[in-house]
Amino acid sequence: MPELDSSILSAFLEAGTSPVSGDRLAKELGVSRVTIWTRLERLRSQGFVFAASTRKGYSLTSVPGVLNEALVLAHLRRLKVSPNVEILPEVDSTNSEAERRLAMGREAPFFILAQKQKAGRGRLGRKWHSDYAGNLYLSLALRPFIPPDRLKPFTLWMGLALCAHLDEVQGVKLGLKWPNDLQAADGRKLAGMLTEARLDADTVREVVFGLGLNVTAQAKDFPAELRPLATSLAMAGKGTYEINFVAAQIIATIWGAWSDFIDGSWTKNFKKYWSKYDNLTGKTVTIQLRGEPTTGVVEGVDDDGALILKDAKGQRLLISSGEVTLPKE
Ligand code: BTN
């Protein structure tokens, strides 16, 4: 009964600092007091601290600093979203794991998260540093069955929805560097997205949306070569961040953004979020187009999320994917 741990933790989250009685919990959850006691001991061994508060019961005073499936599910329950979520201690890549499960016929949608990745993947064949267990490595697997054209703005929309959440809820000033980088106000990278899809001529069969979001990492937790380039919520935001609560909030945000995408309501907020979070419009950038560098001034994006670039000859180019560099990068 893994959901029992999550129900126990939900009761503690709901109670806040008030004591939770073991007797009451046992009755409410329909199990014996011994079962509750055994579960609390097991949760303690995972890093939870339950302080005995008088004879009235216990309160939850500390949670593990790494992802814990029962706690993430308890937070999701309180956020009133219930997607299928699994958290692994370690995997090569959550995107690869999601793709393998889709290939084996697993029912979608589902989320896979891992505390660490051994072979985290970034765009353009790059590695995604995934050794630190206080960051998020997450994939959402989907079987959308939509025409390929409809998928074009997907990653940009997901990035903008994540920007709005991180700004409005997590208190981090940030922007989006088209097409897939979330950057803090100092230009360092907070998060990257990697969308991988399996298409037929007329249908998108499978999509895996991957997100790497740095949450509690400090500079020392990144390899030396990444320190000038990478940041985290803890470094760029306000206050403290609890990885399990952030994970649940991010899952809920992605879930909501996906639901808005598939029902078409994303278009209501797309341009508003773009004008708020876009980091490129008005800047001169260079984009690799089929290996050829093209320089121009960014004028914005079209309705499909393609970048509008005015080149040196005054021609407007529509660019649907590519690697953008700014002059001083
Ligand atoms: C990028 O900025 O290049 C994209 C980085 C995407 C990293 C995430 S971490 C979770 C998921 N699994 C992976 O192997 N990659 C993505």
Short mmCIF file of N, CA and C and ligand atoms in Angstrom, two decimals, residues 92-96 117 119-124 126-128 130 136-139 180-181 189 191-194 196 209-213, ligand 1:
data_model
loop_
_atom_site.label_atom_id
_atom_site.label_comp_id
_atom_site.label_asym_id
_atom_site.label_seq_id
_atom_site.Cartn_x
_atom_site.Cartn_y
_atom_site.Cartn_z
N ASP A 92 19.15 6.21 -16.36
CA ASP A 92 20.07 6.85 -17.32
C ASP A 92 19.54 8.24 -17.67
N SER A 93 18.28 8.28 -18.15
CA SER A 93 17.65 9.55 -18.51
C SER A 93 16.15 9.35 -18.36
N THR A 94 15.48 10.29 -17.74
CA THR A 94 14.02 10.13 -17.58
C THR A 94 13.33 10.14 -18.94
N ASN A 95 13.88 10.93 -19.91
CA ASN A 95 13.30 10.90 -21.26
C ASN A 95 13.44 9.51 -21.87
N SER A 96 14.65 8.92 -21.73
CA SER A 96 14.86 7.59 -22.32
C SER A 96 13.95 6.57 -21.64
N GLN A 117 20.27 11.29 -12.69
CA GLN A 117 20.36 10.63 -14.00
C GLN A 117 21.84 10.34 -14.28
N ALA A 119 22.86 9.49 -17.39
CA ALA A 119 23.14 9.95 -18.75
C ALA A 119 22.07 10.96 -19.17
N GLY A 120 21.93 12.02 -18.34
CA GLY A 120 20.94 13.05 -18.65
C GLY A 120 21.27 13.70 -19.99
N ARG A 121 20.25 13.91 -20.81
CA ARG A 121 20.48 14.42 -22.17
C ARG A 121 19.96 15.83 -22.32
N GLY A 122 20.77 16.68 -22.98
CA GLY A 122 20.33 18.02 -23.34
C GLY A 122 20.07 18.07 -24.83
N ARG A 123 19.73 19.26 -25.33
CA ARG A 123 19.51 19.40 -26.78
C ARG A 123 20.82 19.27 -27.51
N LEU A 124 20.72 18.98 -28.80
CA LEU A 124 21.86 18.93 -29.71
C LEU A 124 22.94 17.98 -29.22
N ARG A 126 23.91 17.28 -26.30
CA ARG A 126 24.69 17.66 -25.12
C ARG A 126 24.28 16.84 -23.91
N LYS A 127 25.17 16.88 -22.89
CA LYS A 127 24.85 16.20 -21.63
C LYS A 127 24.09 17.16 -20.73
N TRP A 128 23.25 16.62 -19.86
CA TRP A 128 22.60 17.45 -18.83
C TRP A 128 23.13 16.95 -17.49
N SER A 130 23.42 15.82 -14.03
CA SER A 130 22.29 15.30 -13.24
C SER A 130 22.74 14.54 -12.00
N LEU A 136 15.55 19.00 -10.21
CA LEU A 136 14.48 18.19 -10.80
C LEU A 136 14.88 17.65 -12.16
N TYR A 137 14.69 16.37 -12.36
CA TYR A 137 14.88 15.72 -13.66
C TYR A 137 13.56 15.01 -13.92
N LEU A 138 12.82 15.50 -14.88
CA LEU A 138 11.41 15.08 -15.00
C LEU A 138 11.02 14.90 -16.47
N SER A 139 10.19 13.90 -16.74
CA SER A 139 9.65 13.73 -18.10
C SER A 139 8.16 13.45 -18.03
N ASN A 180 14.23 27.02 -25.77
CA ASN A 180 14.02 26.08 -24.66
C ASN A 180 14.78 26.36 -23.38
N ASP A 181 15.36 27.56 -23.25
CA ASP A 181 16.13 27.83 -22.02
C ASP A 181 15.39 28.78 -21.10
N LYS A 189 21.41 29.91 -16.65
CA LYS A 189 20.33 28.97 -16.99
C LYS A 189 19.76 28.32 -15.72
N ALA A 191 16.79 26.33 -16.14
CA ALA A 191 16.12 25.11 -16.60
C ALA A 191 16.27 24.97 -18.10
N GLY A 192 16.20 23.72 -18.56
CA GLY A 192 16.20 23.43 -19.99
C GLY A 192 15.12 22.40 -20.29
N MET A 193 14.59 22.48 -21.50
CA MET A 193 13.53 21.53 -21.91
C MET A 193 14.02 20.74 -23.13
N LEU A 194 13.61 19.50 -23.16
CA LEU A 194 13.95 18.63 -24.30
C LEU A 194 12.69 17.84 -24.68
N GLU A 196 10.90 15.28 -27.25
CA GLU A 196 11.20 14.27 -28.27
C GLU A 196 9.88 13.63 -28.69
N PHE A 209 8.15 15.05 -23.02
CA PHE A 209 8.59 16.41 -22.68
C PHE A 209 9.49 16.29 -21.44
N GLY A 210 10.75 16.67 -21.60
CA GLY A 210 11.70 16.56 -20.48
C GLY A 210 12.05 17.94 -19.95
N LEU A 211 12.13 18.03 -18.63
CA LEU A 211 12.52 19.28 -17.99
C LEU A 211 13.62 19.01 -16.97
N GLY A 212 14.68 19.78 -17.07
CA GLY A 212 15.70 19.79 -16.01
C GLY A 212 15.62 21.15 -15.36
N LEU A 213 15.27 21.20 -14.08
CA LEU A 213 15.12 22.48 -13.37
C LEU A 213 16.01 22.44 -12.12
C1 BTN B 1 18.68 21.51 -22.74
O1 BTN B 1 18.64 22.62 -22.21
O2 BTN B 1 19.57 21.20 -23.53
C2 BTN B 1 17.61 20.52 -22.39
C3 BTN B 1 17.88 19.83 -21.08
C4 BTN B 1 16.82 18.82 -20.69
C5 BTN B 1 17.20 18.02 -19.47
C6 BTN B 1 16.08 17.15 -18.99
S1 BTN B 1 16.43 16.44 -17.42
C7 BTN B 1 15.04 15.40 -17.56
C8 BTN B 1 14.97 14.94 -19.00
N1 BTN B 1 15.79 13.75 -19.18
C9 BTN B 1 16.85 13.98 -19.94
O3 BTN B 1 17.73 13.14 -20.23
N2 BTN B 1 16.84 15.24 -20.37
C10 BTN B 1 15.69 15.98 -19.88
#
